[in-house]
Amino acid sequence: MNAHQEPGSPPGQSLPTYDDVIAAAKRIEGVAHRTPVLTSRTADARTGGTLFFKAENLQRGGAFKFRGAYNAIARLSPEAKTRGVVAFSSGNHAQAIAYAGQLQGVPTVIIMPQDAPAMKVAATRGYGGEVVLYDRYKEDREAIGRALSQERGLTLIPPYDHEDVIAGQGTAAKELIEEVGPLDMLFVCVGGGGLLAGSALAARALSPDCRIYGVEPEAGNDAQQSFRSGSIVRIPVPATIADGAQTTYVGSKTFPIMRALVDDMLTVSDAQLVDTMRFFAERMKIVVEPTGCLAAAAVLHGIVPCAGKRVGIVISGGNVDPRAFAGFLAG
Ligand SMILES: *Cc1c(COP(=O)(O)O)cnc(C)c1O
């Protein structure tokens, strides 16, 4: 199976391939951290498998998003780099774009809701991003983004539905499999599907027999519905602590890749996420945000049996407010 572009598809609709992941890996080499692969005897004993955790919570900016953001900015023409880029996000993509722009001398404008957590606004400004706040009950961020890109010639970089973003995100699974060898199973969280699509390109190329699973919150299983029905399903904003996976539909570029290469989509509950967050803190001594726990939660709670298997798990990020984190652990 492959997810290559159909001959004759319209320009701008081309899908990335594993070659693009290889090219992205070269661009981010020496800039993005080659994050560690963690193991845990306790996790292995609990599941009967041999588990390898790719710790993207330790990536620059605290999440895998730095990979795709850096790759997408690096691919711009010199003129586009001078004019700058724009992104809308209240989460990890915003920080990643600001940080990756700063490192490449590219101006960045981040459109964030007025009520975004102060810590996130401060982090984005700290990385050199110009923050434009908007009222999410009255204003349309896409219209603001379009106006800004027209006035100032900024290039919009979306959080997942973009060739270079998908290719960049795929470098985490590439590093994982190159380091530990072929896997029987790989588990990756899914919001809009950038990380999962990129990971699937890498895993299919490097470990062809590996079963690839996407994991999303039970309250918002749009990716599962889309995957099973064969067309993109839209849902209302789901109520879940996994704020990085509150997307209401998967991307038009990520979806065909996931359909072609992923074996199944799974869901986990918020209670299972909290249990997993506690496991990471107590047993593995790492801070993982709720969304970052999705893939591990499916494995640790036996959603798919993993006994006797070599299992890859992507921990996607660690950006959680310390007070909220303490609340999760205590609760
Ligand atoms: C963005 C994000 C996700 C979801 O990634 P997609 O590429 O949109 O599927 C998952 N976890 C964390 C920590 C994120 O920042």
Coordinates of C-alpha atoms and ligand atoms in Angstrom, one line a residue:
M1 CA 0.0 0.0 0.0
N2 CA 1.1 3.5 -0.5
A3 CA -0.3 7.0 -0.1
H4 CA 1.3 8.5 -3.1
Q5 CA -0.5 11.2 -5.1
E6 CA -2.9 10.0 -7.8
P7 CA -1.7 11.1 -11.2
G8 CA -3.6 14.1 -12.3
S9 CA -4.6 15.3 -8.8
P10 CA -4.8 19.1 -8.5
P11 CA -1.7 21.0 -7.5
G12 CA -1.5 21.7 -3.8
Q13 CA -3.2 18.4 -3.1
S14 CA 0.0 16.2 -3.2
L15 CA 0.5 13.9 -0.3
P16 CA 3.9 13.4 1.4
T17 CA 5.8 10.1 1.1
Y18 CA 8.5 8.5 3.2
D19 CA 11.1 10.3 1.0
D20 CA 9.7 13.5 2.4
V21 CA 10.2 12.2 5.9
I22 CA 13.8 11.4 5.1
A23 CA 14.3 14.9 3.7
A24 CA 12.7 16.4 6.8
A25 CA 15.0 14.4 9.0
K26 CA 18.0 15.9 7.3
R27 CA 16.6 19.5 7.7
I28 CA 15.9 19.1 11.4
E29 CA 19.1 17.2 12.2
G30 CA 21.2 19.0 14.9
V31 CA 18.3 21.4 15.6
A32 CA 15.5 19.2 16.9
H33 CA 16.4 16.9 19.8
R34 CA 16.9 13.3 19.0
T35 CA 14.6 12.5 21.9
P36 CA 15.4 9.4 24.1
V37 CA 13.6 6.1 23.9
L38 CA 12.5 5.1 27.4
T39 CA 11.7 1.6 28.7
S40 CA 10.0 0.4 31.9
R41 CA 10.2 -3.0 33.4
T42 CA 6.9 -2.2 35.3
A43 CA 5.1 -1.4 32.0
D44 CA 6.5 -4.5 30.4
A45 CA 5.4 -6.6 33.3
R46 CA 1.9 -5.0 33.3
T47 CA 1.3 -5.7 29.6
G48 CA 3.6 -8.7 28.8
G49 CA 5.1 -6.8 25.9
T50 CA 8.4 -5.1 25.3
L51 CA 7.6 -1.4 25.2
F52 CA 9.6 1.4 23.7
F53 CA 8.4 5.0 24.6
K54 CA 9.6 7.8 22.3
A55 CA 9.7 10.8 24.6
E56 CA 8.6 13.8 22.6
N57 CA 7.7 15.5 25.9
L58 CA 11.4 16.1 26.0
Q59 CA 11.5 17.7 22.5
R60 CA 12.3 21.4 22.1
G61 CA 9.1 23.4 22.9
G62 CA 7.9 20.4 24.9
A63 CA 6.1 18.5 22.0
F64 CA 6.7 16.8 18.7
K65 CA 5.2 19.9 16.9
F66 CA 8.7 21.5 16.7
R67 CA 9.6 18.9 14.0
G68 CA 6.9 19.8 11.6
A69 CA 7.0 23.5 12.3
Y70 CA 10.8 23.7 11.7
N71 CA 10.6 21.6 8.5
A72 CA 7.7 23.7 7.1
I73 CA 9.5 27.0 7.7
A74 CA 12.8 25.6 6.3
R75 CA 11.0 24.7 3.1
L76 CA 9.8 28.3 2.4
S77 CA 11.4 30.4 -0.3
P78 CA 13.9 33.1 0.8
E79 CA 11.2 35.8 0.0
A80 CA 8.5 34.0 2.0
K81 CA 11.0 33.7 4.9
T82 CA 11.6 37.4 4.9
R83 CA 7.9 38.2 4.9
G84 CA 7.2 35.7 7.7
V85 CA 4.6 33.2 8.7
V86 CA 1.2 33.1 10.5
A87 CA -0.4 30.3 12.5
F88 CA -3.5 30.1 14.6
S89 CA -3.4 27.9 17.7
S90 CA -3.6 28.2 21.4
G91 CA -1.5 25.2 21.9
N92 CA 1.8 23.5 21.1
H93 CA 1.7 24.4 17.4
A94 CA 1.8 28.1 18.2
Q95 CA 4.9 27.7 20.4
A96 CA 6.6 25.4 17.9
I97 CA 6.1 27.9 15.0
A98 CA 7.3 30.8 17.2
Y99 CA 10.4 28.9 18.3
A100 CA 11.2 27.4 14.9
G101 CA 10.8 30.9 13.3
Q102 CA 13.1 32.4 15.9
L103 CA 15.8 29.8 15.2
Q104 CA 15.6 30.5 11.4
G105 CA 15.3 34.3 11.6
V106 CA 11.7 34.2 10.3
P107 CA 9.1 36.6 11.8
T108 CA 6.0 34.8 13.2
V109 CA 2.5 36.0 14.0
I110 CA 0.4 33.7 16.2
I111 CA -3.3 34.3 16.4
M112 CA -4.6 33.2 19.8
P113 CA -7.9 33.5 21.7
Q114 CA -8.0 36.2 24.3
D115 CA -8.8 33.6 26.9
A116 CA -5.8 31.4 26.1
P117 CA -3.8 30.4 29.2
A118 CA -1.5 33.2 30.2
M119 CA 1.4 30.7 30.4
K120 CA 0.9 29.8 26.7
V121 CA 0.7 33.4 25.5
A122 CA 3.9 34.2 27.5
A123 CA 5.7 31.1 26.2
T124 CA 4.8 32.1 22.6
R125 CA 6.0 35.7 23.1
G126 CA 9.1 34.3 24.8
Y127 CA 10.0 32.5 21.7
G128 CA 9.7 35.7 19.7
G129 CA 6.2 35.2 18.3
E130 CA 4.0 38.3 17.7
V131 CA 0.8 37.4 19.4
V132 CA -2.5 38.7 18.0
L133 CA -5.4 38.1 20.4
Y134 CA -9.0 37.7 19.2
D135 CA -12.4 37.2 20.8
R136 CA -13.3 33.6 19.9
Y137 CA -17.0 34.3 20.6
K138 CA -17.2 37.2 18.2
E139 CA -14.4 37.0 15.7
D140 CA -13.3 34.5 13.1
R141 CA -9.6 33.6 13.4
E142 CA -9.4 32.4 9.9
A143 CA -10.6 35.8 8.6
I144 CA -8.1 37.5 10.8
G145 CA -5.4 35.1 9.5
R146 CA -6.4 35.7 5.8
A147 CA -6.4 39.5 6.3
L148 CA -3.0 39.4 7.9
S149 CA -1.5 37.2 5.2
Q150 CA -2.9 39.5 2.5
E151 CA -1.7 42.7 4.1
R152 CA 1.7 41.5 5.1
G153 CA 2.3 38.6 2.7
L154 CA 2.6 36.0 5.5
T155 CA 2.5 32.3 4.7
L156 CA -0.1 30.4 6.8
I157 CA 1.3 27.1 8.3
P158 CA -1.6 24.9 9.6
P159 CA -1.0 22.6 12.5
Y160 CA -1.5 19.3 10.7
D161 CA -3.0 19.4 7.2
H162 CA 0.2 20.3 5.4
E163 CA 2.7 18.2 3.5
D164 CA 5.8 19.5 5.2
V165 CA 4.2 19.4 8.6
I166 CA 3.2 15.7 8.2
A167 CA 6.7 14.9 6.9
G168 CA 8.4 16.6 9.8
Q169 CA 6.2 14.8 12.4
G170 CA 7.1 11.5 10.8
T171 CA 10.7 11.9 11.9
A172 CA 9.9 10.9 15.5
A173 CA 8.8 7.4 14.5
K174 CA 11.7 7.2 12.0
E175 CA 14.2 7.8 14.8
L176 CA 12.4 5.4 17.1
I177 CA 12.5 2.4 14.7
E178 CA 16.0 3.2 13.5
E179 CA 17.1 3.1 17.2
V180 CA 15.2 0.0 18.5
G181 CA 14.7 -2.0 15.3
P182 CA 11.5 -3.4 13.7
L183 CA 8.3 -3.2 15.8
D184 CA 5.2 -5.5 15.9
M185 CA 3.0 -2.6 16.9
L186 CA 3.1 1.2 16.9
F187 CA 0.7 3.4 18.9
V188 CA 0.3 7.1 18.1
C189 CA -2.2 9.7 19.3
V190 CA -4.5 11.4 16.8
G191 CA -5.9 14.9 16.8
G192 CA -5.9 16.2 13.2
G193 CA -3.7 13.3 12.2
G194 CA -0.4 15.0 11.3
L195 CA 1.7 12.9 13.8
L196 CA -0.1 9.7 13.0
A197 CA 0.1 10.1 9.2
G198 CA 3.8 11.0 9.3
S199 CA 4.5 8.1 11.7
A200 CA 2.6 5.7 9.5
L201 CA 4.8 6.7 6.5
A202 CA 7.9 6.0 8.5
A203 CA 6.7 2.8 10.1
R204 CA 5.4 1.3 6.8
A205 CA 8.8 1.9 5.2
L206 CA 11.1 0.8 8.0
S207 CA 9.0 -1.9 9.7
P208 CA 6.5 -3.1 7.0
D209 CA 4.8 -5.8 9.1
C210 CA 4.2 -3.4 12.0
R211 CA 0.5 -2.9 13.0
I212 CA -0.2 0.8 13.3
Y213 CA -2.8 2.2 15.7
G214 CA -4.2 5.7 16.2
V215 CA -5.6 6.6 19.6
E216 CA -8.0 9.4 20.4
P217 CA -10.2 10.4 23.3
E218 CA -13.4 8.4 23.8
A219 CA -15.4 11.6 24.0
G220 CA -14.3 12.7 20.5
N221 CA -13.8 9.7 18.3
D222 CA -14.2 11.5 14.9
A223 CA -11.0 9.9 13.6
Q224 CA -12.3 6.4 14.4
Q225 CA -15.7 7.2 12.8
S226 CA -14.0 8.6 9.7
F227 CA -11.6 5.7 9.4
R228 CA -14.3 3.1 9.6
S229 CA -16.8 4.9 7.4
G230 CA -14.3 6.0 4.7
S231 CA -15.1 9.7 4.7
I232 CA -14.2 12.5 7.1
V233 CA -16.8 12.8 9.9
R234 CA -17.2 16.2 11.8
I235 CA -18.2 16.2 15.4
P236 CA -18.8 19.0 18.0
V237 CA -15.9 20.1 20.2
P238 CA -15.5 17.1 22.5
A239 CA -15.3 17.4 26.3
T240 CA -12.0 15.8 27.3
I241 CA -8.8 16.6 29.2
A242 CA -6.8 15.8 26.1
D243 CA -6.9 19.4 24.8
G244 CA -4.4 18.6 22.0
A245 CA -6.9 16.2 20.5
Q246 CA -10.0 18.3 20.7
T247 CA -9.9 18.7 16.9
T248 CA -13.4 18.1 15.4
Y249 CA -12.3 16.5 12.1
V250 CA -9.1 15.1 10.6
G251 CA -7.3 16.7 7.7
S252 CA -7.9 16.2 4.0
K253 CA -4.2 15.3 3.6
T254 CA -3.8 13.2 6.7
F255 CA -7.0 11.2 6.2
P256 CA -6.0 9.4 2.9
I257 CA -2.6 8.5 4.4
M258 CA -4.2 7.1 7.6
R259 CA -6.8 5.2 5.6
A260 CA -4.1 3.6 3.4
L261 CA -1.5 2.8 6.1
V262 CA -3.2 2.6 9.6
D263 CA -4.6 -0.7 10.9
D264 CA -7.1 0.6 13.4
M265 CA -8.3 3.6 15.4
L266 CA -8.8 3.1 19.2
T267 CA -10.2 5.2 22.0
V268 CA -9.4 5.7 25.7
S269 CA -11.3 7.4 28.5
D270 CA -10.2 10.5 30.5
A271 CA -9.9 8.3 33.5
Q272 CA -7.4 6.0 31.6
L273 CA -5.5 9.2 30.6
V274 CA -5.2 10.3 34.3
D275 CA -4.1 6.8 35.3
T276 CA -1.4 6.9 32.6
M277 CA -0.3 10.3 33.6
R278 CA 0.2 9.1 37.2
F279 CA 2.0 6.0 35.9
F280 CA 4.5 8.2 34.0
A281 CA 5.1 10.4 37.0
E282 CA 5.4 7.7 39.6
R283 CA 7.2 5.0 37.7
M284 CA 9.0 6.7 34.9
K285 CA 9.6 10.1 36.5
I286 CA 8.3 12.1 33.6
V287 CA 5.8 14.9 33.1
V288 CA 3.4 14.1 30.3
E289 CA 0.3 16.2 29.3
P290 CA -3.1 14.5 29.0
T291 CA -3.0 14.3 25.2
G292 CA 0.6 12.9 25.4
C293 CA -0.8 9.9 27.4
L294 CA -3.3 8.7 24.7
A295 CA -1.1 6.1 23.0
A296 CA 0.4 4.7 26.2
A297 CA -3.1 4.6 27.8
A298 CA -4.3 2.2 25.0
V299 CA -1.4 -0.1 25.7
L300 CA -1.4 0.0 29.5
H301 CA -5.1 -0.6 29.6
G302 CA -5.0 -3.5 27.2
I303 CA -7.3 -2.0 24.6
V304 CA -5.3 -4.2 22.2
P305 CA -3.4 -7.1 23.8
C306 CA 0.4 -6.6 23.5
A307 CA 1.8 -9.7 25.2
G308 CA 4.9 -11.0 23.5
K309 CA 5.0 -8.0 21.1
R310 CA 7.6 -5.4 20.5
V311 CA 5.6 -2.2 20.9
G312 CA 6.4 1.4 20.0
I313 CA 4.6 4.2 21.8
V314 CA 4.9 7.9 21.0
I315 CA 4.6 10.2 24.0
S316 CA 3.6 13.4 22.1
G317 CA 4.1 16.2 24.6
G318 CA 4.6 17.4 28.2
N319 CA 3.1 20.9 28.3
V320 CA 0.8 20.9 31.2
D321 CA 0.2 23.7 33.7
P322 CA 2.0 22.5 37.0
R323 CA -1.1 23.2 39.1
A324 CA -3.4 21.3 36.7
F325 CA -0.8 18.4 36.7
A326 CA -0.8 18.3 40.5
G327 CA -4.6 18.2 40.4
F328 CA -4.6 15.2 38.1
L329 CA -2.1 13.3 40.2
A330 CA -3.9 14.1 43.5
G331 CA -7.4 13.5 42.1
Ligands
LIG1 C1 -1.0 18.6 18.4 C2 -0.8 17.5 19.4 C3 -1.4 16.3 19.2 C4 -2.3 15.9 18.0 O1 -1.5 15.9 16.8 P1 -2.1 15.9 15.4 O2 -1.0 15.9 14.4 O3 -3.0 17.0 15.2 O4 -2.9 14.6 15.3 C5 -1.2 15.3 20.2 N1 -0.4 15.5 21.3 C6 0.1 16.7 21.5 C7 0.9 16.9 22.7 C8 0.0 17.8 20.6 O5 0.6 18.9 20.8

